[in-house]
Each structure stands twice: as structure tokens, then as C-alpha cells.
GROMACS .gro file of C-alpha atoms in nm:
model
  481
    1MET     CA    1  -3.106  -2.474   2.349
    2PRO     CA    2  -3.048  -2.093   2.297
    3ALA     CA    3  -2.685  -2.167   2.198
    4THR     CA    4  -2.806  -2.427   1.946
    5ILE     CA    5  -3.051  -2.178   1.806
    6ALA     CA    6  -2.777  -1.910   1.776
    7VAL     CA    7  -2.557  -2.152   1.583
    8ALA     CA    8  -2.846  -2.250   1.359
    9GLY     CA    9  -2.920  -1.886   1.297
   10LEU     CA   10  -2.558  -1.821   1.194
   11ALA     CA   11  -2.559  -2.126   0.970
   12GLU     CA   12  -2.873  -1.995   0.800
   13LYS     CA   13  -2.721  -1.652   0.744
   14ILE     CA   14  -2.408  -1.814   0.603
   15GLY     CA   15  -2.615  -2.017   0.366
   16ASP     CA   16  -2.812  -1.715   0.248
   17LEU     CA   17  -2.493  -1.515   0.199
   18ARG     CA   18  -2.331  -1.790  -0.003
   19ARG     CA   19  -2.631  -1.816  -0.225
   20HIS     CA   20  -2.625  -1.438  -0.273
   21ILE     CA   21  -2.254  -1.451  -0.361
   22ALA     CA   22  -2.323  -1.731  -0.607
   23LYS     CA   23  -2.593  -1.521  -0.767
   24LEU     CA   24  -2.360  -1.224  -0.798
   25SER     CA   25  -2.089  -1.453  -0.946
   26ASP     CA   26  -2.337  -1.579  -1.205
   27GLU     CA   27  -2.429  -1.220  -1.297
   28ARG     CA   28  -2.065  -1.129  -1.325
   29GLU     CA   29  -1.988  -1.429  -1.544
   30ALA     CA   30  -2.287  -1.353  -1.762
   31ALA     CA   31  -2.154  -0.997  -1.806
   32PHE     CA   32  -1.811  -1.132  -1.897
   33THR     CA   33  -1.967  -1.376  -2.143
   34GLU     CA   34  -2.176  -1.103  -2.306
   35SER     CA   35  -1.869  -0.875  -2.325
   36ASP     CA   36  -1.680  -1.160  -2.499
   37LYS     CA   37  -1.961  -1.210  -2.750
   38LEU     CA   38  -1.983  -0.842  -2.828
   39THR     CA   39  -1.608  -0.820  -2.868
   40GLU     CA   40  -1.611  -1.111  -3.109
   41ARG     CA   41  -1.889  -0.944  -3.307
   42LEU     CA   42  -1.693  -0.620  -3.319
   43ASP     CA   43  -1.381  -0.807  -3.440
   44GLU     CA   44  -1.593  -0.984  -3.699
   45LEU     CA   45  -1.733  -0.658  -3.837
   46SER     CA   46  -1.392  -0.487  -3.824
   47LYS     CA   47  -1.250  -0.744  -4.066
   48LEU     CA   48  -1.505  -0.654  -4.335
   49GLU     CA   49  -1.415  -0.407  -4.606
   50PRO     CA   50  -1.555  -0.061  -4.509
   51LYS     CA   51  -1.712  -0.013  -4.851
   52LYS     CA   52  -1.915  -0.335  -4.812
   53LEU     CA   53  -2.062  -0.244  -4.474
   54SER     CA   54  -2.431  -0.180  -4.465
   55ALA     CA   55  -2.580   0.114  -4.272
   56GLU     CA   56  -2.696  -0.124  -3.999
   57GLN     CA   57  -2.346  -0.274  -3.966
   58ARG     CA   58  -2.189   0.072  -3.941
   59ALA     CA   59  -2.436   0.165  -3.674
   60GLU     CA   60  -2.359  -0.162  -3.491
   61ILE     CA   61  -1.985  -0.088  -3.505
   62ASP     CA   62  -2.053   0.254  -3.347
   63ASP     CA   63  -2.268   0.102  -3.069
   64LEU     CA   64  -2.067  -0.204  -2.977
   65PRO     CA   65  -1.780  -0.032  -2.788
   66GLY     CA   66  -2.029   0.130  -2.559
   67GLN     CA   67  -2.213  -0.193  -2.501
   68ILE     CA   68  -1.884  -0.372  -2.427
   69ALA     CA   69  -1.786  -0.099  -2.176
   70ASP     CA   70  -2.127  -0.132  -2.005
   71GLN     CA   71  -2.081  -0.509  -1.962
   72GLU     CA   72  -1.727  -0.468  -1.831
   73LYS     CA   73  -1.846  -0.199  -1.588
   74LEU     CA   74  -2.122  -0.433  -1.467
   75ALA     CA   75  -1.869  -0.712  -1.421
   76ARG     CA   76  -1.641  -0.480  -1.215
   77ILE     CA   77  -1.937  -0.366  -1.000
   78ARG     CA   78  -2.036  -0.730  -0.933
   79SER     CA   79  -1.667  -0.807  -0.849
   80ASP     CA   80  -1.664  -0.528  -0.594
   81GLU     CA   81  -1.998  -0.650  -0.443
   82ILE     CA   82  -1.864  -1.007  -0.430
   83ARG     CA   83  -1.552  -0.892  -0.241
   84LYS     CA   84  -1.761  -0.704   0.018
   85GLU     CA   85  -1.992  -1.003   0.060
   86ASN     CA   86  -1.693  -1.239   0.098
   87ASP     CA   87  -1.566  -1.012   0.378
   88LYS     CA   88  -1.902  -1.046   0.549
   89LEU     CA   89  -1.896  -1.423   0.492
   90ALA     CA   90  -1.545  -1.454   0.647
   91GLU     CA   91  -1.671  -1.263   0.955
   92LEU     CA   92  -1.975  -1.489   0.987
   93LEU     CA   93  -1.763  -1.803   0.946
   94GLN     CA   94  -1.531  -1.680   1.221
   95ARG     CA   95  -1.829  -1.618   1.452
   96PHE     CA   96  -1.971  -1.960   1.364
   97ASP     CA   97  -1.642  -2.134   1.445
   98SER     CA   98  -1.615  -1.942   1.768
   99ARG     CA   99  -1.974  -2.024   1.869
  100THR     CA  100  -1.932  -2.390   1.772
  101GLU     CA  101  -1.613  -2.414   1.977
  102HIS     CA  102  -1.780  -2.259   2.276
  103ASN     CA  103  -2.076  -2.496   2.253
  104THR     CA  104  -1.842  -2.800   2.218
  105GLN     CA  105  -1.661  -2.702   2.536
  106THR     CA  106  -1.988  -2.634   2.719
  107GLU     CA  107  -2.131  -2.978   2.625
  108ARG     CA  108  -1.815  -3.148   2.741
  109LEU     CA  109  -1.826  -2.960   3.068
  110GLN     CA  110  -2.186  -3.059   3.123
  111GLN     CA  111  -2.109  -3.425   3.044
  112SER     CA  112  -1.805  -3.431   3.276
  113THR     CA  113  -1.967  -3.253   3.576
  114GLY     CA  114  -2.333  -3.342   3.525
  115ARG     CA  115  -2.422  -2.977   3.584
  116HIS     CA  116  -2.602  -2.740   3.346
  117VAL     CA  117  -2.392  -2.454   3.218
  118PRO     CA  118  -2.593  -2.138   3.149
  119HIS     CA  119  -2.588  -2.004   2.796
  120GLY     CA  120  -2.307  -1.748   2.754
  121ALA     CA  121  -2.109  -1.873   3.055
  122GLN     CA  122  -1.745  -1.947   2.999
  123PRO     CA  123  -1.616  -2.299   3.096
  124GLN     CA  124  -1.369  -2.282   3.382
  125PRO     CA  125  -1.006  -2.373   3.311
  126GLY     CA  126  -0.926  -2.736   3.385
  127THR     CA  127  -1.286  -2.854   3.379
  128THR     CA  128  -1.299  -2.985   3.018
  129GLU     CA  129  -1.160  -3.304   2.878
  130PRO     CA  130  -0.808  -3.302   2.734
  131GLU     CA  131  -0.942  -3.336   2.378
  132SER     CA  132  -1.061  -3.009   2.222
  133ARG     CA  133  -1.143  -2.891   1.877
  134ILE     CA  134  -0.845  -2.745   1.697
  135VAL     CA  135  -0.881  -2.373   1.620
  136ILE     CA  136  -0.666  -2.244   1.336
  137ALA     CA  137  -0.450  -1.952   1.447
  138GLU     CA  138  -0.346  -1.669   1.222
  139PRO     CA  139  -0.102  -1.828   0.971
  140ASN     CA  140   0.260  -1.728   0.999
  141GLN     CA  141   0.493  -1.646   0.709
  142ALA     CA  142   0.612  -2.008   0.666
  143GLN     CA  143   0.252  -2.135   0.664
  144LEU     CA  144   0.154  -1.872   0.411
  145SER     CA  145   0.448  -1.966   0.183
  146HIS     CA  146   0.357  -2.331   0.193
  147GLY     CA  147  -0.014  -2.255   0.161
  148LEU     CA  148   0.046  -2.042  -0.153
  149ALA     CA  149   0.225  -2.331  -0.321
  150ASN     CA  150  -0.062  -2.564  -0.223
  151PHE     CA  151  -0.315  -2.310  -0.346
  152ILE     CA  152  -0.151  -2.328  -0.690
  153ARG     CA  153  -0.156  -2.710  -0.671
  154ILE     CA  154  -0.529  -2.703  -0.593
  155ILE     CA  155  -0.600  -2.473  -0.887
  156ALA     CA  156  -0.397  -2.697  -1.113
  157ASN     CA  157  -0.537  -3.034  -0.999
  158SER     CA  158  -0.902  -2.942  -0.952
  159ASN     CA  159  -1.187  -2.960  -1.202
  160GLY     CA  160  -1.254  -2.591  -1.149
  161THR     CA  161  -1.536  -2.616  -0.897
  162ARG     CA  162  -1.537  -2.487  -0.545
  163SER     CA  163  -1.643  -2.825  -0.404
  164HIS     CA  164  -1.359  -3.010  -0.572
  165MET     CA  165  -1.104  -2.748  -0.460
  166ILE     CA  166  -1.221  -2.777  -0.098
  167GLU     CA  167  -1.221  -3.157  -0.128
  168LEU     CA  168  -0.862  -3.155  -0.251
  169ALA     CA  169  -0.752  -2.933   0.032
  170ASN     CA  170  -0.922  -3.150   0.295
  171ASP     CA  171  -0.792  -3.472   0.140
  172HIS     CA  172  -0.438  -3.344   0.185
  173GLY     CA  173  -0.485  -3.203   0.530
  174ASP     CA  174  -0.473  -2.839   0.412
  175GLU     CA  175  -0.724  -2.682   0.646
  176LEU     CA  176  -0.596  -2.332   0.570
  177ASN     CA  177  -0.676  -2.350   0.197
  178ALA     CA  178  -1.001  -2.542   0.268
  179ARG     CA  179  -1.123  -2.246   0.469
  180LEU     CA  180  -0.994  -1.991   0.214
  181MET     CA  181  -1.162  -2.178  -0.071
  182GLU     CA  182  -1.482  -2.195   0.131
  183ALA     CA  183  -1.500  -1.817   0.165
  184GLY     CA  184  -1.320  -1.724  -0.162
  185ASP     CA  185  -1.435  -1.637  -0.512
  186VAL     CA  186  -1.424  -1.938  -0.741
  187ALA     CA  187  -1.551  -1.927  -1.098
  188LYS     CA  188  -1.472  -2.025  -1.459
  189GLY     CA  189  -1.219  -2.286  -1.357
  190GLY     CA  190  -1.005  -2.055  -1.144
  191ALA     CA  191  -1.011  -1.854  -0.823
  192LEU     CA  192  -0.913  -1.515  -0.688
  193LEU     CA  193  -0.598  -1.527  -0.481
  194PRO     CA  194  -0.717  -1.526  -0.116
  195ASP     CA  195  -0.643  -1.205   0.078
  196PRO     CA  196  -0.382  -1.359   0.314
  197TYR     CA  197  -0.161  -1.443   0.019
  198VAL     CA  198  -0.173  -1.105  -0.152
  199PRO     CA  199   0.090  -0.933   0.069
  200LEU     CA  200   0.317  -1.233   0.021
  201VAL     CA  201   0.300  -1.190  -0.359
  202ILE     CA  202   0.347  -0.813  -0.353
  203GLU     CA  203   0.647  -0.844  -0.110
  204ASN     CA  204   0.809  -1.104  -0.333
  205LEU     CA  205   0.753  -0.890  -0.644
  206ARG     CA  206   0.949  -0.602  -0.490
  207PRO     CA  207   1.302  -0.748  -0.513
  208ARG     CA  208   1.228  -0.875  -0.863
  209THR     CA  209   1.083  -0.544  -0.993
  210PRO     CA  210   1.328  -0.254  -0.982
  211ILE     CA  211   1.049  -0.002  -1.012
  212ARG     CA  212   0.881  -0.136  -0.694
  213GLN     CA  213   1.222  -0.178  -0.528
  214MET     CA  214   1.293   0.190  -0.583
  215GLY     CA  215   1.003   0.283  -0.357
  216VAL     CA  216   0.735   0.394  -0.598
  217THR     CA  217   0.397   0.491  -0.450
  218THR     CA  218   0.123   0.229  -0.469
  219GLY     CA  219  -0.251   0.304  -0.449
  220PRO     CA  220  -0.573   0.108  -0.485
  221LEU     CA  221  -0.786   0.096  -0.796
  222ILE     CA  222  -1.146   0.161  -0.691
  223SER     CA  223  -1.379   0.002  -0.953
  224GLY     CA  224  -1.084   0.008  -1.188
  225LYS     CA  225  -1.011   0.380  -1.147
  226LEU     CA  226  -0.786   0.613  -0.947
  227LYS     CA  227  -0.749   0.989  -0.964
  228LEU     CA  228  -0.497   1.200  -0.765
  229PRO     CA  229  -0.464   1.577  -0.752
  230LYS     CA  230  -0.143   1.751  -0.850
  231ILE     CA  231  -0.016   2.109  -0.829
  232ASN     CA  232   0.078   2.248  -1.169
  233SER     CA  233   0.217   2.570  -1.033
  234GLY     CA  234   0.257   2.684  -0.679
  235THR     CA  235   0.177   3.006  -0.493
  236THR     CA  236   0.424   3.293  -0.490
  237ALA     CA  237   0.485   3.532  -0.199
  238THR     CA  238   0.596   3.893  -0.226
  239TYR     CA  239   0.716   4.162   0.010
  240THR     CA  240   0.512   4.481   0.027
  241GLY     CA  241   0.546   4.821   0.188
  242GLU     CA  242   0.331   4.943   0.474
  243ARG     CA  243   0.053   5.067   0.247
  244GLY     CA  244   0.141   4.871  -0.067
  245PRO     CA  245  -0.111   4.632  -0.219
  246ILE     CA  246  -0.067   4.259  -0.166
  247GLY     CA  247  -0.016   4.083  -0.496
  248VAL     CA  248  -0.291   3.833  -0.586
  249THR     CA  249  -0.116   3.500  -0.641
  250GLY     CA  250  -0.234   3.141  -0.629
  251MET     CA  251  -0.165   2.790  -0.735
  252THR     CA  252  -0.308   2.604  -1.032
  253THR     CA  253  -0.399   2.243  -0.991
  254GLY     CA  254  -0.479   1.944  -1.206
  255SER     CA  255  -0.522   1.571  -1.166
  256VAL     CA  256  -0.364   1.246  -1.284
  257SER     CA  257  -0.575   0.938  -1.361
  258TRP     CA  258  -0.514   0.565  -1.365
  259SER     CA  259  -0.741   0.304  -1.521
  260ALA     CA  260  -0.718  -0.074  -1.491
  261LYS     CA  261  -0.497  -0.252  -1.744
  262LYS     CA  262  -0.522  -0.631  -1.743
  263LEU     CA  263  -0.191  -0.821  -1.710
  264SER     CA  264  -0.193  -1.192  -1.800
  265ALA     CA  265   0.117  -1.379  -1.696
  266ILE     CA  266   0.172  -1.738  -1.811
  267VAL     CA  267   0.350  -1.970  -1.570
  268PRO     CA  268   0.430  -2.319  -1.712
  269VAL     CA  269   0.496  -2.564  -1.430
  270THR     CA  270   0.606  -2.926  -1.479
  271ASN     CA  271   0.344  -3.166  -1.340
  272ASP     CA  272   0.611  -3.334  -1.121
  273LEU     CA  273   0.640  -3.016  -0.917
  274LEU     CA  274   0.262  -2.998  -0.875
  275ALA     CA  275   0.246  -3.336  -0.710
  276TRP     CA  276   0.138  -3.319  -0.344
  277SER     CA  277   0.426  -3.547  -0.256
  278MET     CA  278   0.672  -3.279  -0.349
  279PRO     CA  279   0.662  -3.020  -0.067
  280ALA     CA  280   1.030  -2.944  -0.133
  281ALA     CA  281   0.919  -2.796  -0.467
  282ASP     CA  282   0.715  -2.520  -0.298
  283GLY     CA  283   0.987  -2.260  -0.354
  284LEU     CA  284   1.017  -2.347  -0.723
  285ILE     CA  285   0.640  -2.313  -0.771
  286ARG     CA  286   0.622  -1.977  -0.591
  287ASN     CA  287   0.930  -1.839  -0.764
  288ASP     CA  288   0.796  -1.929  -1.109
  289LEU     CA  289   0.478  -1.733  -1.018
  290PHE     CA  290   0.670  -1.431  -0.886
  291ARG     CA  291   0.911  -1.430  -1.177
  292ALA     CA  292   0.638  -1.436  -1.445
  293ILE     CA  293   0.449  -1.143  -1.291
  294ALA     CA  294   0.768  -0.941  -1.220
  295GLN     CA  295   0.895  -0.983  -1.578
  296ALA     CA  296   0.571  -0.850  -1.721
  297GLU     CA  297   0.564  -0.556  -1.479
  298ASN     CA  298   0.930  -0.463  -1.548
  299GLY     CA  299   0.871  -0.436  -1.920
  300ALA     CA  300   0.547  -0.238  -1.884
  301PHE     CA  301   0.651   0.007  -1.615
  302ILE     CA  302   0.980   0.104  -1.789
  303ARG     CA  303   0.924   0.110  -2.168
  304SER     CA  304   0.563   0.033  -2.254
  305ASP     CA  305   0.419   0.295  -2.490
  306GLY     CA  306   0.062   0.258  -2.365
  307SER     CA  307  -0.075   0.106  -2.678
  308SER     CA  308  -0.295  -0.207  -2.691
  309ASP     CA  309  -0.433  -0.143  -2.337
  310THR     CA  310  -0.094  -0.151  -2.169
  311PRO     CA  311   0.035   0.094  -1.902
  312MET     CA  312   0.258   0.372  -2.022
  313GLY     CA  313   0.610   0.330  -1.889
  314LEU     CA  314   0.874   0.577  -1.773
  315ARG     CA  315   1.020   0.627  -2.131
  316TYR     CA  316   0.692   0.768  -2.255
  317LEU     CA  317   0.596   0.959  -1.936
  318VAL     CA  318   0.913   1.165  -1.915
  319ALA     CA  319   0.890   1.538  -1.987
  320PRO     CA  320   1.040   1.612  -2.335
  321ALA     CA  321   1.286   1.857  -2.186
  322ASN     CA  322   1.425   1.580  -1.967
  323VAL     CA  323   1.516   1.353  -2.260
  324ILE     CA  324   1.891   1.398  -2.300
  325ALA     CA  325   2.116   1.257  -2.571
  326ALA     CA  326   2.427   1.075  -2.465
  327PRO     CA  327   2.756   1.256  -2.544
  328GLY     CA  328   2.961   1.158  -2.846
  329GLY     CA  329   3.275   1.124  -2.643
  330VAL     CA  330   3.360   0.867  -2.381
  331THR     CA  331   3.618   1.045  -2.168
  332LEU     CA  332   3.574   1.045  -1.794
  333GLN     CA  333   3.469   1.407  -1.809
  334ASP     CA  334   3.210   1.331  -2.081
  335ILE     CA  335   3.059   1.055  -1.872
  336GLU     CA  336   3.059   1.256  -1.550
  337THR     CA  337   2.894   1.550  -1.720
  338ALA     CA  338   2.634   1.329  -1.881
  339LEU     CA  339   2.535   1.165  -1.547
  340THR     CA  340   2.526   1.500  -1.370
  341SER     CA  341   2.297   1.639  -1.639
  342LEU     CA  342   2.034   1.380  -1.552
  343VAL     CA  343   2.042   1.481  -1.187
  344LEU     CA  344   2.031   1.852  -1.277
  345ALA     CA  345   1.725   1.794  -1.499
  346LEU     CA  346   1.521   1.711  -1.188
  347GLU     CA  347   1.678   1.974  -0.966
  348MET     CA  348   1.630   2.254  -1.217
  349ALA     CA  349   1.265   2.154  -1.246
  350ASN     CA  350   1.228   2.203  -0.872
  351VAL     CA  351   1.138   1.836  -0.814
  352ASP     CA  352   1.134   1.749  -0.447
  353ILE     CA  353   1.390   1.472  -0.461
  354THR     CA  354   1.298   1.245  -0.176
  355SER     CA  355   1.349   0.896  -0.321
  356PRO     CA  356   1.596   0.928  -0.614
  357GLY     CA  357   1.733   0.631  -0.806
  358TRP     CA  358   1.911   0.520  -1.122
  359LEU     CA  359   1.792   0.255  -1.367
  360MET     CA  360   2.009   0.105  -1.640
  361ASN     CA  361   2.098  -0.203  -1.840
  362PRO     CA  362   2.359  -0.446  -1.685
  363ARG     CA  363   2.597  -0.363  -1.983
  364THR     CA  364   2.602   0.008  -1.889
  365TRP     CA  365   2.643  -0.085  -1.522
  366ALA     CA  366   2.944  -0.305  -1.594
  367PHE     CA  367   3.102  -0.032  -1.806
  368LEU     CA  368   3.069   0.233  -1.531
  369ALA     CA  369   3.182  -0.014  -1.265
  370SER     CA  370   3.498  -0.089  -1.458
  371LEU     CA  371   3.602   0.273  -1.527
  372ARG     CA  372   3.936   0.374  -1.373
  373ASP     CA  373   4.105   0.713  -1.345
  374GLY     CA  374   4.468   0.794  -1.435
  375ASN     CA  375   4.590   0.649  -1.103
  376GLY     CA  376   4.414   0.317  -1.156
  377ASN     CA  377   4.136   0.388  -0.906
  378PHE     CA  378   3.776   0.300  -0.979
  379VAL     CA  379   3.579   0.611  -1.076
  380TYR     CA  380   3.254   0.483  -0.933
  381PRO     CA  381   3.350   0.233  -0.657
  382GLU     CA  382   3.013   0.281  -0.491
  383LEU     CA  383   2.848   0.079  -0.760
  384SER     CA  384   2.963  -0.226  -0.566
  385GLN     CA  385   2.722  -0.101  -0.296
  386ASN     CA  386   2.445  -0.045  -0.560
  387ARG     CA  387   2.482   0.334  -0.555
  388LEU     CA  388   2.589   0.588  -0.813
  389LYS     CA  389   2.682   0.949  -0.732
  390GLY     CA  390   2.535   0.893  -0.387
  391PHE     CA  391   2.199   0.765  -0.511
  392PRO     CA  392   2.054   0.411  -0.515
  393ALA     CA  393   2.116   0.232  -0.846
  394PHE     CA  394   1.934  -0.063  -1.007
  395LYS     CA  395   1.997  -0.270  -1.317
  396THR     CA  396   1.760  -0.465  -1.535
  397THR     CA  397   1.755  -0.611  -1.885
  398MET     CA  398   1.410  -0.448  -1.928
  399VAL     CA  399   1.615  -0.137  -2.011
  400PRO     CA  400   1.718  -0.263  -2.357
  401ALA     CA  401   2.068  -0.255  -2.500
  402ASN     CA  402   1.969  -0.316  -2.863
  403LEU     CA  403   1.807   0.020  -2.951
  404GLY     CA  404   1.892   0.254  -3.237
  405VAL     CA  405   1.991   0.196  -3.594
  406GLY     CA  406   2.295  -0.004  -3.497
  407THR     CA  407   2.101  -0.205  -3.236
  408ASP     CA  408   2.371  -0.119  -2.982
  409GLU     CA  409   2.215   0.172  -2.790
  410SER     CA  410   2.072   0.174  -2.438
  411GLU     CA  411   1.928   0.425  -2.190
  412ILE     CA  412   1.992   0.551  -1.838
  413TYR     CA  413   1.707   0.668  -1.620
  414PHE     CA  414   1.718   0.893  -1.317
  415LEU     CA  415   1.387   0.950  -1.134
  416ASN     CA  416   1.223   1.043  -0.809
  417ALA     CA  417   1.045   0.714  -0.731
  418GLU     CA  418   0.788   0.864  -0.490
  419ASP     CA  419   0.631   1.058  -0.782
  420GLN     CA  420   0.569   0.742  -0.982
  421VAL     CA  421   0.249   0.560  -0.884
  422ILE     CA  422   0.135   0.198  -0.936
  423ALA     CA  423  -0.241   0.177  -0.894
  424GLU     CA  424  -0.345  -0.178  -0.852
  425ASP     CA  425  -0.627  -0.412  -0.768
  426PRO     CA  426  -0.473  -0.656  -0.517
  427ARG     CA  427  -0.702  -0.938  -0.635
  428PHE     CA  428  -0.500  -1.175  -0.851
  429ARG     CA  429  -0.699  -1.430  -1.044
  430MET     CA  430  -0.546  -1.768  -1.117
  431GLU     CA  431  -0.657  -2.033  -1.369
  432ALA     CA  432  -0.496  -2.360  -1.485
  433SER     CA  433  -0.494  -2.583  -1.790
  434SER     CA  434  -0.295  -2.895  -1.877
  435GLU     CA  435  -0.395  -2.870  -2.247
  436ALA     CA  436  -0.320  -2.506  -2.325
  437ALA     CA  437  -0.055  -2.389  -2.572
  438TYR     CA  438   0.173  -2.090  -2.488
  439TRP     CA  439   0.445  -1.881  -2.647
  440ASP     CA  440   0.781  -1.923  -2.475
  441GLY     CA  441   0.940  -1.631  -2.659
  442VAL     CA  442   1.069  -1.848  -2.945
  443ASP     CA  443   0.811  -2.113  -3.028
  444MET     CA  444   0.461  -2.225  -2.940
  445GLN     CA  445   0.467  -2.491  -2.671
  446SER     CA  446   0.205  -2.752  -2.584
  447ALA     CA  447   0.151  -2.806  -2.211
  448PHE     CA  448   0.005  -3.152  -2.281
  449SER     CA  449   0.303  -3.264  -2.488
  450ASN     CA  450   0.552  -3.125  -2.234
  451ASP     CA  451   0.369  -3.279  -1.932
  452GLU     CA  452   0.312  -2.935  -1.788
  453THR     CA  453   0.026  -2.736  -1.638
  454VAL     CA  454   0.000  -2.373  -1.748
  455ILE     CA  455  -0.101  -2.137  -1.467
  456ARG     CA  456  -0.242  -1.807  -1.591
  457VAL     CA  457  -0.226  -1.523  -1.345
  458ILE     CA  458  -0.449  -1.223  -1.420
  459ALA     CA  459  -0.394  -0.892  -1.241
  460GLU     CA  460  -0.518  -0.537  -1.295
  461HIS     CA  461  -0.301  -0.230  -1.249
  462ASP     CA  462  -0.183   0.088  -1.416
  463PHE     CA  463   0.130   0.304  -1.400
  464ASN     CA  464   0.161   0.679  -1.425
  465THR     CA  465   0.368   0.966  -1.292
  466ARG     CA  466   0.232   1.265  -1.093
  467TYR     CA  467   0.504   1.487  -1.242
  468PRO     CA  468   0.672   1.412  -1.578
  469GLU     CA  469   0.959   1.639  -1.466
  470SER     CA  470   1.045   1.382  -1.197
  471ILE     CA  471   1.187   1.153  -1.467
  472ALA     CA  472   1.499   1.209  -1.681
  473VAL     CA  473   1.638   0.968  -1.942
  474MET     CA  474   1.954   0.964  -2.140
  475THR     CA  475   1.920   0.801  -2.483
  476GLY     CA  476   2.173   0.665  -2.730
  477VAL     CA  477   2.401   0.520  -2.463
  478THR     CA  478   2.656   0.290  -2.625
  479TRP     CA  479   2.891   0.258  -2.333
  480GLY     CA  480   3.019  -0.099  -2.307
  481SER     CA  481   2.890  -0.204  -2.647
   0.00000   0.00000   0.00000
């Protein structure tokens, strides 16, 4: 009886906690809805001619940004509270499962032996029936990979409610996702990516995102913010005589801030791949997801100018003194001097170069890799090993090759990756629609007409550098054009 009471008590706590989480979710959604309404109102007023605005409308325009910020702040606070409560719920569910398993074994032992087993006693090995309740072990990498693809299928095929998502998972024998959906955050037709899948996504973004691959620092966004200290100038030491005064010296410090920027990545997936009968398509589904997020990150972290609520990329974070024009000549000496000047820019600024790396367009890479000296030897043979002048090198089309008046210029970056920081909220939100329209880079496409489901992935992060001097960029590079 005490064991039954303990299980009932846990079940009651789980129910109370779920109701509390649902209440927090409702409050968060209400804040999002109110923020959307206020934003629409601000957009509506902004379209009016300034001369025709009444005094009340002008006052409303002044007040609306603050009201929108308050609602967004409330939504973030509720999101943090929901995450903490979900952690508590996961712990309670684990205790509940453990207690239920123990009670099941105890009951079987009592039935098989006819003896009463005291509450809290452990059944002896070999005394239970062969059948036992299956306890899910910690999922391995293969299970997580398959589970992530199924998670996307659940989001795409459900009606947007938790109960339907759990039902879909159970119907297809996916106990892992059923449990994750049970404890997860589901709202507005989508769901937060469960915690076990987050490292899998981040790890798969790394080889697809040169900035991450270079070894940049990552940090957490706390309530959408992160602030790190930095040293603007260091202390100096001096020698003094026996009775000479000691010079008063000291360092000056500052700080660098990050604030959440919302990334929305669109992943169109053909409905054939989302069928449960297509487990062989798991890799295609996952790769489409990883590719969409990585492409958006690449563009933002390298060349975004920080406008329209986007992160500011390397090109606009670099110290002005470290922006170097490419030489007019293309002799081997010109090229060697130009590349060396990028390295010297960091060294002369006393940057502690612990994780250096190059970043360039594939066109520039191919040009440097094909250079030969007077004896026919390759000038930079180490590029075949993804290194240049002894440092790791990376190529990406997110470094453009169509800049400048003649649309034939590119850039080369040299940076100390450790000083570049991605601050991110690891909670990815995923939503799905089979009726949405999306831009494919050329035309608007209809998911319904194309027999597709559009997965929208929403993430929050920001990018900044602790030291602008840790970046150098060469502009006007036409090599290989």
C-alpha cells in the first residue's frame, strides 16, 4: 500500500506540474500574440504620412516599441520558466517510471512466491518471471539520429497538438519521441527541439559552418542576453631603483554584449520522404535541416551588416586598420606579401593567436592552389591539406566573388577564431505546414502544389568579437576571376 501511495503522489505532482506548464505556455503565447498585434499596429501607423498623424497617433508610435519589448521580455521569461519546469517534469517522470518498475517487480515476486515483500525491499535476482517491463536506456547516437528524423515526421504529420504528436509516436512504436513529446514544450503547431537532439544538431552544423569549424567560442544566451568582459589595455611594469617610486599603472576594461537575433530557416521536404515507411530517408531529412540552418549561419556570421535584427558578421566587426586592399599586381611576391600582411595585422596588434584560420571563396582557393614557381613547383602545396602558410584554411561561397564595381572582387579573411563568440539559445523551435509558400531564391513556391511540407526552424543566437583587432580582411581580391 505505501508503494501505491508513493506512485499516486508522484502522479499527482506530475499532473500539477503539467497544468502549471500549460498555464505558463498559455501566458507565453498570449504575450506573443499581443506582441504581434502591437507590431501590426505600429506597422499600420508607420505607413501613414507623418503630416496626417494626430497627436494621439504620434504618442502611440512613441509608446508602441516599449510595449512590444515588454511583451517579448515576458515571453522570454515564460520560456525560461517553462524550460526549468520541464526539467523538473523530466525528473519526476524518471522517478515515476523507476517506482512503477519497482512495484511491478515486487508484485510479480509476491505472486510467484506467495510471500509479502516489504516496501522498499529489492527483489532478489532470479525470483521474478521472465517477462519484465522494458525500461528505455539512454539513447545512443544511432537512435538519436533516427529519432531526430522521426521527430521531424511527427511535427510534419501532426495537427499541432501534444496529444496527437504523442499518439503518432506511439502508433509507430517510437517510444523515445513519445516520452520526449510528453515532457517537451509544444505550442502553436510546433515544438521545441528536445534536449537530447540539440547536441546532434550543433555537432552536424560544425562541418557545414566554417565559422564553427574554425573553433569559435560558444556561450549561452541567458534571457536573450550575454555580456563578457574584455581588457582594453593591459598593465605595464617598470624597473625602479632602490628608492625610486613605483609607477602607477593599470589596465582598462570594457565589455562586449550579445542579444538574441531570431533565425528562421525554411526546409522544404517532399512528402514522400516524410512517410513513416521510408526510414532510409532519415539522412536526407536530417541533412536538409542541417543544410538550411548552416547556410543561414554562414551568411550572417561572415558578412551580415547587423541591419534588420541580424547578427553583425566578420566583415563589419573588423578593426578599420585591419582592412587591407589587395595589391594591384599578381606576381608571386605580390601575393606572398599580401597574405603575410594579413597575418602581421594580428601580430602587430598583439593578438594572442591561439586558433588562427583563413576564410576565402573557392575561386580564390583554386587560384592559390594552382600557383607554381619558376621550377614548376606548387607555391602553396599545403592547401591540399587545408592549410595556408601553416594555418588552417577554409573555403565557402558565403565569402562572395561578385563584389565591387566590376562584380568580380572577393575577400580573404584571417582571424583568431577563439576571440569570435557565438552566443546561442540551444532551444530550436520547429513548425510545419503543407500549405505554406516559400521563396527558393528565384521564385515563390507553393508547398501544396509541389506535394511538400515546409519545416520552419527558429533559433536565437548572436555573433560578436571580443577584439576587433583579432580579424583582418583583404578586399578587392580578383585572383582567379
